[in-house]
Short mmCIF file of C-alpha atoms and ligand atoms in Angstrom, two decimals:
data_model
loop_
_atom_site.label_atom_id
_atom_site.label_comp_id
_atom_site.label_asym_id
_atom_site.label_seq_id
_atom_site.Cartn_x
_atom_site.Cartn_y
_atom_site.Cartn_z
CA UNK A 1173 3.15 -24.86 53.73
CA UNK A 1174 1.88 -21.81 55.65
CA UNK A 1175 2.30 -21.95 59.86
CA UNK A 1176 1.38 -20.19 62.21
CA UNK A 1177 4.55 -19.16 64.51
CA UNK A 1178 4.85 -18.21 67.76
CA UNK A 1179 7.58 -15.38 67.37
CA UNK A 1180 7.19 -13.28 70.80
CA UNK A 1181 5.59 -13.68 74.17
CA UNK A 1182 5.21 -11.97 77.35
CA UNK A 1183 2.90 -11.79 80.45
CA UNK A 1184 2.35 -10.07 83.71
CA UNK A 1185 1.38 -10.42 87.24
CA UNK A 1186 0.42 -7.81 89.97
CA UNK A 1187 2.91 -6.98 92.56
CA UNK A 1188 0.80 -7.92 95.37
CA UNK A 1189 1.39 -11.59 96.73
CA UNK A 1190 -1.03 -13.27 99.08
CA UNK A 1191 0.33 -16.49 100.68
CA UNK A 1192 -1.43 -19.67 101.84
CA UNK A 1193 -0.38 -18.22 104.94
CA UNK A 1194 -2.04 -15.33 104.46
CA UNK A 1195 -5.01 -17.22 103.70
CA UNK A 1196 -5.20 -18.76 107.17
CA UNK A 1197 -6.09 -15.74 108.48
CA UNK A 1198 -8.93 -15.06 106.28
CA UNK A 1199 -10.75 -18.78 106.58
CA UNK A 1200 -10.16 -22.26 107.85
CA UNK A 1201 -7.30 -23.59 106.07
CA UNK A 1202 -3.69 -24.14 106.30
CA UNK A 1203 -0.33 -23.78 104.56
CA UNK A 1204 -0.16 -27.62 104.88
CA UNK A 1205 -3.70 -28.58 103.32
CA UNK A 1206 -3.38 -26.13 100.03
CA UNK A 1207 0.38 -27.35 100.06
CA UNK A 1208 -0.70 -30.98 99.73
CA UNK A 1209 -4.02 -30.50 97.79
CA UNK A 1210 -2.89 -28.41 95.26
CA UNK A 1211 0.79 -27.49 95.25
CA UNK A 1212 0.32 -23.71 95.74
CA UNK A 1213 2.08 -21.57 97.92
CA UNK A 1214 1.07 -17.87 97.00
CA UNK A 1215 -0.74 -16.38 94.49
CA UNK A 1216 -0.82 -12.54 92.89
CA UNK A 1217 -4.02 -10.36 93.69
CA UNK A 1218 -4.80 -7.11 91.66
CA UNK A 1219 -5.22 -3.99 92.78
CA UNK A 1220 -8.94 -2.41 92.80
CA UNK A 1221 -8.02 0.19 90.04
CA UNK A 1222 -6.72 -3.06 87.80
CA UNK A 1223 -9.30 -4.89 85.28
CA UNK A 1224 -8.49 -8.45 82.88
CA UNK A 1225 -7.27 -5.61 80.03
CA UNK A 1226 -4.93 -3.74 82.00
CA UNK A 1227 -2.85 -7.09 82.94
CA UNK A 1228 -3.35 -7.77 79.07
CA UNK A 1229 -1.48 -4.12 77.70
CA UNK A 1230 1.03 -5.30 79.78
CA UNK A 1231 1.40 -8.82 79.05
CA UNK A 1232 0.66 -7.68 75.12
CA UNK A 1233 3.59 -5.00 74.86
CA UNK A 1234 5.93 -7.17 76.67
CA UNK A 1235 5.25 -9.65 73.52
CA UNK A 1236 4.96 -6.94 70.67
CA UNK A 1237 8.70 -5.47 72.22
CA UNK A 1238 9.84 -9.05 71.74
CA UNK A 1239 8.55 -9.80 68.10
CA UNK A 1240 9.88 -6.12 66.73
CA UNK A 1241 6.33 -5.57 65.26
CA UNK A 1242 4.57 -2.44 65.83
CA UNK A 1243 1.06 -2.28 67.09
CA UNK A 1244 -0.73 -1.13 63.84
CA UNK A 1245 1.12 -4.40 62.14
CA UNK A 1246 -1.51 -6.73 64.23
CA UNK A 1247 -4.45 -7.80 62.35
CA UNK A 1248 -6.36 -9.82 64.41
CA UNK A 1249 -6.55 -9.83 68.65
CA UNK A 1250 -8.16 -12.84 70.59
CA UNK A 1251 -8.36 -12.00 74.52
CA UNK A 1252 -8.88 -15.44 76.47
CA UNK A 1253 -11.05 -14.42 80.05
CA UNK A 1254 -13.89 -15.49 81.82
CA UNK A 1255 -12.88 -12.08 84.15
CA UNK A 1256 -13.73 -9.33 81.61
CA UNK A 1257 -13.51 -5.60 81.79
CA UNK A 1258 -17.36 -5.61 81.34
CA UNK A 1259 -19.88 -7.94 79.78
CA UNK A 1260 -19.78 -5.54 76.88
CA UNK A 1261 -17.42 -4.88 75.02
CA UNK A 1262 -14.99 -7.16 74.42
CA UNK A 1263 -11.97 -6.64 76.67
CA UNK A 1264 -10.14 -7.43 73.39
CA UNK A 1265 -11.58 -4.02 71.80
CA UNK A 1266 -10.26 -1.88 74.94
CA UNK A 1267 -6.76 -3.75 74.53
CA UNK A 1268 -6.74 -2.85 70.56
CA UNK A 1269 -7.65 0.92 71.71
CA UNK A 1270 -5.14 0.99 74.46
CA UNK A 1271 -2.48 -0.37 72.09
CA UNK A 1272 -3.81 1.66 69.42
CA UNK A 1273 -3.68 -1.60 67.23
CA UNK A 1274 -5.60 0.19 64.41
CA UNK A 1275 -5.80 -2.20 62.03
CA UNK A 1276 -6.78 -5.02 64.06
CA UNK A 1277 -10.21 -6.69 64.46
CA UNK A 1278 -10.57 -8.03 68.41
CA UNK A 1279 -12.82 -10.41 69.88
CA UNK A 1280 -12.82 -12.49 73.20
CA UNK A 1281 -12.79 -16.17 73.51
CA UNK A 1282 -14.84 -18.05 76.39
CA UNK A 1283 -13.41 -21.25 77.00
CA UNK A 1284 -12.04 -20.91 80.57
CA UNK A 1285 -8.99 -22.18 81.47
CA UNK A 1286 -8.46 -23.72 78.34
CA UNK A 1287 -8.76 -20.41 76.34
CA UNK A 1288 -5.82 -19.21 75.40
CA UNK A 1289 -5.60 -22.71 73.43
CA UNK A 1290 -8.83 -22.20 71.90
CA UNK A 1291 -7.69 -18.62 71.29
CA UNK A 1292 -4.28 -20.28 69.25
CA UNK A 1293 -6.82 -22.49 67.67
CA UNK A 1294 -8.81 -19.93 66.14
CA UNK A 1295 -5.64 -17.79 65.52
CA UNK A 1296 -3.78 -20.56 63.58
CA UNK A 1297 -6.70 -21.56 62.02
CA UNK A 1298 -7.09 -17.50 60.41
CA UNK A 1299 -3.42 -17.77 59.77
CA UNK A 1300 -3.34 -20.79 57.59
CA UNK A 1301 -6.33 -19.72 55.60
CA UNK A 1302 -4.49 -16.74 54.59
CA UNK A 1303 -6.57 -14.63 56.33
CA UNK A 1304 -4.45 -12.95 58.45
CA UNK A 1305 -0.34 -12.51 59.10
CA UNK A 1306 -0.10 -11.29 62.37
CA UNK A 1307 -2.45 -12.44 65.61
CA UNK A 1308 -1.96 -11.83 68.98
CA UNK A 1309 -3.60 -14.03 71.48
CA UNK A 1310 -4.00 -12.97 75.45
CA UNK A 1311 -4.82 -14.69 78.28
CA UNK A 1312 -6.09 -12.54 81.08
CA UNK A 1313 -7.60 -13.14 84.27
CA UNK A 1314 -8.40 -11.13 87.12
CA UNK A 1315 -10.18 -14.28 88.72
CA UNK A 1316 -9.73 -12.60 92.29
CA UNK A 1317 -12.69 -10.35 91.89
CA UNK A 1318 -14.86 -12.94 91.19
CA UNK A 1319 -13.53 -15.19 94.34
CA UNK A 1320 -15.62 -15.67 97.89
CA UNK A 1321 -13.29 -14.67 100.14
CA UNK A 1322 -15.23 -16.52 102.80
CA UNK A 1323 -15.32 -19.72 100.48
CA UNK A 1324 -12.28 -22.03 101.52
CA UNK A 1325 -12.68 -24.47 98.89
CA UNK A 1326 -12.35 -21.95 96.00
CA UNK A 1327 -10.54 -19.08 97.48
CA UNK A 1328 -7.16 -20.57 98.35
CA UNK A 1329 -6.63 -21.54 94.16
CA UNK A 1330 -7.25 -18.61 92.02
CA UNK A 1331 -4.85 -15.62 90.90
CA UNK A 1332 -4.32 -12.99 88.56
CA UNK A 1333 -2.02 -13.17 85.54
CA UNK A 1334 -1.96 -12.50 81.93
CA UNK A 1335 0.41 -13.68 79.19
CA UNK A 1336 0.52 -13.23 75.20
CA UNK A 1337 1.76 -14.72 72.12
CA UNK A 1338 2.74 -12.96 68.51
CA UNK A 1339 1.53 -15.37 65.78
CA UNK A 1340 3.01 -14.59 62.87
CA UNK A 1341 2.48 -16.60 59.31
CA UNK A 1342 5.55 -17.95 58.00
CA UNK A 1343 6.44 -20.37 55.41
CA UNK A 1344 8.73 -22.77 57.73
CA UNK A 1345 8.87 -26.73 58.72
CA UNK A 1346 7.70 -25.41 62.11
CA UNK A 1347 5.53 -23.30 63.71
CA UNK A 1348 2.23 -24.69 65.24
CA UNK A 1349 1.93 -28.09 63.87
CA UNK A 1350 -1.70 -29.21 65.44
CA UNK A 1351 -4.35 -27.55 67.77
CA UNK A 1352 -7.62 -30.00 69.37
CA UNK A 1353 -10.59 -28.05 70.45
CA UNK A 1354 -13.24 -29.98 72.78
CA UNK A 1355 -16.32 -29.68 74.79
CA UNK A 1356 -19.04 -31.15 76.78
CA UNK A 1357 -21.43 -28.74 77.81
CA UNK A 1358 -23.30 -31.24 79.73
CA UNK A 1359 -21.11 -30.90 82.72
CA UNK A 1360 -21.13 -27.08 82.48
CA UNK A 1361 -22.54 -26.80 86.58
CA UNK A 1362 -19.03 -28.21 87.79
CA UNK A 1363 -17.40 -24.46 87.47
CA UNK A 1364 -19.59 -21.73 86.79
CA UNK A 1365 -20.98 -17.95 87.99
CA UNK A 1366 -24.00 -18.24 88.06
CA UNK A 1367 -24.90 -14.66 88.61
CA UNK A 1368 -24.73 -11.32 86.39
CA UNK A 1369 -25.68 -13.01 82.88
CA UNK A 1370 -29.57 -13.01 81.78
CA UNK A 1371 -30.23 -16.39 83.33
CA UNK A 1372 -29.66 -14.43 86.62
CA UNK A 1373 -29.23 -10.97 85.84
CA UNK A 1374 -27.54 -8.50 88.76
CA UNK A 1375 -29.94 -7.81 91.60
CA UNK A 1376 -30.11 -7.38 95.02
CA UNK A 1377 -30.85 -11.36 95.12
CA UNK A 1378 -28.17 -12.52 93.62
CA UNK A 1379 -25.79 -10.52 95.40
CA UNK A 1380 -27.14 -11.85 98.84
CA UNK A 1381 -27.20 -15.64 97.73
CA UNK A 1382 -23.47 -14.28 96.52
CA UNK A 1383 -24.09 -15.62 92.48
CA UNK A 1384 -21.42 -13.31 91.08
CA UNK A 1385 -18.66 -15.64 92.48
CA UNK A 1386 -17.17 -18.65 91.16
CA UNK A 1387 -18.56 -22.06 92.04
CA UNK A 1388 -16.70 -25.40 91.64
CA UNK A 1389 -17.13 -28.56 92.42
CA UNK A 1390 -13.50 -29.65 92.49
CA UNK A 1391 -13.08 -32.98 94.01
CA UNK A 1392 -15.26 -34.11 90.33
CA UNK A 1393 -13.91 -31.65 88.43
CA UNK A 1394 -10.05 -32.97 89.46
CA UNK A 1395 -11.18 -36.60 88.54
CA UNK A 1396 -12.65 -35.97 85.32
CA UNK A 1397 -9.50 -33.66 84.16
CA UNK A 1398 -6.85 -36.35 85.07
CA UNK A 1399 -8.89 -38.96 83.09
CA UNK A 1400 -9.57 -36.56 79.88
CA UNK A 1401 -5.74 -35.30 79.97
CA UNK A 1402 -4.15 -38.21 79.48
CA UNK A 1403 -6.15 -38.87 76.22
CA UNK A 1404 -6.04 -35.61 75.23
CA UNK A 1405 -1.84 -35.82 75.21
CA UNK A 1406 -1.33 -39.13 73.67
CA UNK A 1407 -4.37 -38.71 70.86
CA UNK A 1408 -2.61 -34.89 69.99
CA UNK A 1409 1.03 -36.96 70.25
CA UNK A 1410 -0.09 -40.06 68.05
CA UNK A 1411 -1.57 -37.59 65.44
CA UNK A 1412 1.33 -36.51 64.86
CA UNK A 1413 3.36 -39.67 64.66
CA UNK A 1414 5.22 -38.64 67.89
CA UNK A 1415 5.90 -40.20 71.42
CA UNK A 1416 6.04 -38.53 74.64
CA UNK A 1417 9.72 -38.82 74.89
CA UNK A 1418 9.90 -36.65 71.48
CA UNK A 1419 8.32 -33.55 73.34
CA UNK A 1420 10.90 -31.41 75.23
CA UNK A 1421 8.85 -29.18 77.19
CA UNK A 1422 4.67 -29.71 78.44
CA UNK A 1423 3.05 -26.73 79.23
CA UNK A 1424 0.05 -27.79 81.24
CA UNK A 1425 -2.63 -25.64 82.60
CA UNK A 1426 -1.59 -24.90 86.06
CA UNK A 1427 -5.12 -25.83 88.16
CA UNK A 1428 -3.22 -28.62 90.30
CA UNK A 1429 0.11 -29.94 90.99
CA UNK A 1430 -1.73 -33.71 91.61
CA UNK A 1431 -2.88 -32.75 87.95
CA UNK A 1432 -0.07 -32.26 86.22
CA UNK A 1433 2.18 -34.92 88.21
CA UNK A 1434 -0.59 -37.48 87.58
CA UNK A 1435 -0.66 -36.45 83.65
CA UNK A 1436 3.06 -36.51 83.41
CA UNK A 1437 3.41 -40.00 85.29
CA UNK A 1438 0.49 -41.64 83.39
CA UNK A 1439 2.26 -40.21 79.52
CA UNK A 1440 5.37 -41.34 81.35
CA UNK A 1441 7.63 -37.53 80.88
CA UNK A 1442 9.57 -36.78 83.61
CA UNK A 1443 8.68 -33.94 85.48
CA UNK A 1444 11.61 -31.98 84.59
CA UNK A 1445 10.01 -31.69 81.23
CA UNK A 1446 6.81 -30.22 82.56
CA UNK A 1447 6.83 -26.35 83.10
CA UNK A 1448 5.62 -25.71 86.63
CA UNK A 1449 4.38 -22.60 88.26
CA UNK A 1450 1.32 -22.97 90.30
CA UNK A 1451 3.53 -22.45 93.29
CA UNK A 1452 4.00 -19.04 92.72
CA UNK A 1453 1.01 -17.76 90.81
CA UNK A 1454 -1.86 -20.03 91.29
CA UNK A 1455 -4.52 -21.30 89.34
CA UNK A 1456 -4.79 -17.96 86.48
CA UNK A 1457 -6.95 -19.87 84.30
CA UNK A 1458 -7.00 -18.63 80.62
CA UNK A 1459 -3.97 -16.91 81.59
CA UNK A 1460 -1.88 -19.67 82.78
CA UNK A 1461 -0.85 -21.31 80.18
CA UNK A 1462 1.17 -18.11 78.11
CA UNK A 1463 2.38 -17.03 81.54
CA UNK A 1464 4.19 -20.47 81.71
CA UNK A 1465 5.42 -21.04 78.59
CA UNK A 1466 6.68 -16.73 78.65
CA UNK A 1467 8.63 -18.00 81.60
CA UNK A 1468 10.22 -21.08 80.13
CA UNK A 1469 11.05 -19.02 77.00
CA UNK A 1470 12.55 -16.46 79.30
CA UNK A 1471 14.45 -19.23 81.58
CA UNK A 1472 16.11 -20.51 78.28
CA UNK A 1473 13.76 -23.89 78.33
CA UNK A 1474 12.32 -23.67 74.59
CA UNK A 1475 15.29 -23.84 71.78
CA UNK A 1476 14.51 -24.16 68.13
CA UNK A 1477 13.39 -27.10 66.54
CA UNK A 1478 12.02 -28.38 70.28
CA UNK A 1479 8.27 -30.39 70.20
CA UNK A 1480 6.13 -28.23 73.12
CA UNK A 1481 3.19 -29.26 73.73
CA UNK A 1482 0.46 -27.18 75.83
CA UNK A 1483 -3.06 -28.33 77.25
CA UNK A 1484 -5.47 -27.56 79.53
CA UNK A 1485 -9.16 -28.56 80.89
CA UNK A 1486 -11.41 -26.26 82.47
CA UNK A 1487 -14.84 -24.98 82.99
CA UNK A 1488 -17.54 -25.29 80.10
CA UNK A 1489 -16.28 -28.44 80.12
CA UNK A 1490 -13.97 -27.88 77.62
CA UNK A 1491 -10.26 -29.51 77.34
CA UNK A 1492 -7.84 -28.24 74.62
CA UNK A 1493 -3.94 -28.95 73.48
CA UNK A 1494 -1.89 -27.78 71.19
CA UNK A 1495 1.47 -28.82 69.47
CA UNK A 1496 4.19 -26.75 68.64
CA UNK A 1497 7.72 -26.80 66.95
CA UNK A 1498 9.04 -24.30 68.12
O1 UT7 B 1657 -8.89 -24.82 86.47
C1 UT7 B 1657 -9.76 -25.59 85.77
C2 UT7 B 1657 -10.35 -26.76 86.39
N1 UT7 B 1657 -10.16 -26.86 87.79
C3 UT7 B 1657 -9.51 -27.88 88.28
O2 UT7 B 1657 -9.00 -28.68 87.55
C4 UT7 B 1657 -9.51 -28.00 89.77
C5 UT7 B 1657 -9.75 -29.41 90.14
N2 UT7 B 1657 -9.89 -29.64 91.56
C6 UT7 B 1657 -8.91 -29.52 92.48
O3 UT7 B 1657 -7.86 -28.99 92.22
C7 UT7 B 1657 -9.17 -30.14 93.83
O4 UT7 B 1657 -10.36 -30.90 93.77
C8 UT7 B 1657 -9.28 -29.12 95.00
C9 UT7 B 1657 -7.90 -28.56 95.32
C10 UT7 B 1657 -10.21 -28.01 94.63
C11 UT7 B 1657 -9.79 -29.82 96.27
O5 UT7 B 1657 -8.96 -30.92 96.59
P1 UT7 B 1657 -9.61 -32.35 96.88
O6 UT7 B 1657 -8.50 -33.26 97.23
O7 UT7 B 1657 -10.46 -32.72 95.70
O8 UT7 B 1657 -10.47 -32.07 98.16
P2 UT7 B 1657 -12.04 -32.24 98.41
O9 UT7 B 1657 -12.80 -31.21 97.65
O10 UT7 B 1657 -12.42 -33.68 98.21
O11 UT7 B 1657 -12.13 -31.90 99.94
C12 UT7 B 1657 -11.49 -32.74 100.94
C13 UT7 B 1657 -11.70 -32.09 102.29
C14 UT7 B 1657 -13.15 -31.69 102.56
O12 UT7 B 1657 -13.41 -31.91 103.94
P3 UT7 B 1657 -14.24 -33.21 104.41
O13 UT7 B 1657 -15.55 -33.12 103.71
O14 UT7 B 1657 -13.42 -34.38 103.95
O15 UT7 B 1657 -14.28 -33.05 105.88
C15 UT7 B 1657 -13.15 -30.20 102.32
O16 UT7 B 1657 -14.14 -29.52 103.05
O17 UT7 B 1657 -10.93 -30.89 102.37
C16 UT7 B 1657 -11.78 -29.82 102.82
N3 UT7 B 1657 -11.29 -28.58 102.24
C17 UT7 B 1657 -10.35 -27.82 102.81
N4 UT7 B 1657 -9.68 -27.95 103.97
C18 UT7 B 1657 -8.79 -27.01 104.26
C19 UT7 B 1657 -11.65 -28.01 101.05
N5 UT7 B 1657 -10.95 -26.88 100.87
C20 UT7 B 1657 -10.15 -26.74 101.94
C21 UT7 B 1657 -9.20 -25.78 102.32
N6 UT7 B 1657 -8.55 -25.96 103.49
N7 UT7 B 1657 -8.92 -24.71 101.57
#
């Protein structure tokens, strides 16, 4: 049977670091309430000259160093953001021309924070059909430039990352073994930006009433996620005839510490099999999940044969996992 394999990753994060207590200067908050709430202590901020597809080439040749493929052997390129270059084109076209991945055909996937799943999704998906060989998948966000600074209740969670993934078709008892898609669009006002699309297209208005920044209602948002992760897990688990105990490494989206710690209790996995790095990076959205699971790879985490399993919920709503042997 044909799989789609994860045979490389990679990511990247700017240099610059801003810390909660860096933040305190900026608005009313404190180390100790972002601490608590959310588990981060610092996050990495792009420069002005940096865009989503610049954090992407990097992330992307990281990977394509690791797999021993050259660029032109990529077929296919799926860029996870909701923080694009431009609204058009696809960031995914200026990574193929930057990595002068000839061949390839490049498109972006909008599923926030869970889009480097959907991104797998539709990559595995190409793979098995026999469509394509070699895929590789980015997540990038530069979420920073579309953060109120003057907003404590977003502005203390997002960063910038990127991270990437070679999928490569291969005729093996492993590979990725199941990917679940989902949606419900009538919540789609919990995390949004409003401004800069044709429902509210850039003008002086919607700069004052400050539309091009992300909006959240988190407190709901939070609830909603720990209920629909839980599910998410054991349904993807059960589908594939396996307990929680089976899995060696989760790689959840990294929005929340509560999050994760509540999803990990509730599935009962101990947290030392739950890749954790919100600390240090923040909330990077589409990005967050293949800059976690590059650094477990890296740390020596993921061996052969383990079960990983990745998920995420975010904006849209959409909520997405995905199980791999690796
Ligand atoms: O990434 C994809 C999806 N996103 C998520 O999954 C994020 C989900 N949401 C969250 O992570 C959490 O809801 C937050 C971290 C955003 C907020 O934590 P919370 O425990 O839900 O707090 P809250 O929104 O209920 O606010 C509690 C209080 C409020 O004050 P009052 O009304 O009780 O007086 C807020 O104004 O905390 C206040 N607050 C802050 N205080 C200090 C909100 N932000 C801050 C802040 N510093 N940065």
């Amino acid at each position: 049977m044909i799989r789609a394999r994860i045979i490389a990753t990679g990511s990247y994060a700017p240099e610059k670091v801003l810390t909660n207590f860096d933040l305190e200067k900026m608005v009313d908050t404190s180390d100790e309430w972002i601490t608590e709430r959310t588990g981060i202590k610092e996050r990495r901020i792009a420069d002005e000259k940096q865009a989503a597809s610049d954090l992407a080439y990097v992330a992307a040749r990281e990977a394509l160093k690791g797999s021993g493929l050259k660029a032109r052997d990529i077929e296919l390129i799926i860029v996870a953001t909701v923080t694009g270059d431009m609204s058009l084109p696809a960031t995914a076209c200026i990574l193929q021309d930057r990595l002068e991945a000839k061949r390839a055909a490049a498109f972006d996937v909008n599923a926030a924070c869970s889009g480097f799943i959907y991104g797998l999704s539709v990559a595995n998906a190409f793979i098995k059909s026999g469509a394509y060989r070699r895929v590789l998948v980015v997540g990038a966000e530069v979420l920073t430039k579309f953060t109120d600074w003057e907003d404590r209740t977003t502005c203390v969670l997002f960063g910038d990352a990127a991270g990437a993934a070679i999928l490569e078709a291969v005729n093996e008892d492993r590979g990725i073994l199941c990917t679940k898609i989902h949606s419900d669009g009538s919540m789609w006002d919990l995390l949004h930006t409003p401004g800069g699309g044709s429902r509210y297209p850039a003008s002086k208005e919607t700069l004052r009433k400050k539309q091009h920044f992300i909006k959240m209602k988190g407190n709901e948002t939070f609830k909603i996620a720990v209920r629909t992760l839980e599910g998410l897990v054991l349904e993807t688990l059960d589908e594939n005839k396996l307990k929680p105990a089976d899995l060696a490494l989760l790689v959840p989206h990294q929005a929340n510490l509560r999050i994760i710690q509540a999803t990990a209790s509730r599935i009962g996995l101990p947290m030392d099999k739950v890749a954790v790095n919100l600390d240090r990076y923040g909330n990077t959205s589409a990005a967050s999940i293949p800059f976690a699971l590059d650094e477990a790879v890296r740390c020596g985490r993921v061996r052969d044969g383990d079960y990983i399993l990745l998920e995420a919920f975010g904006g849209g709503l959409t909520w997405a996992s995905a199980l791999i042997r690796w």
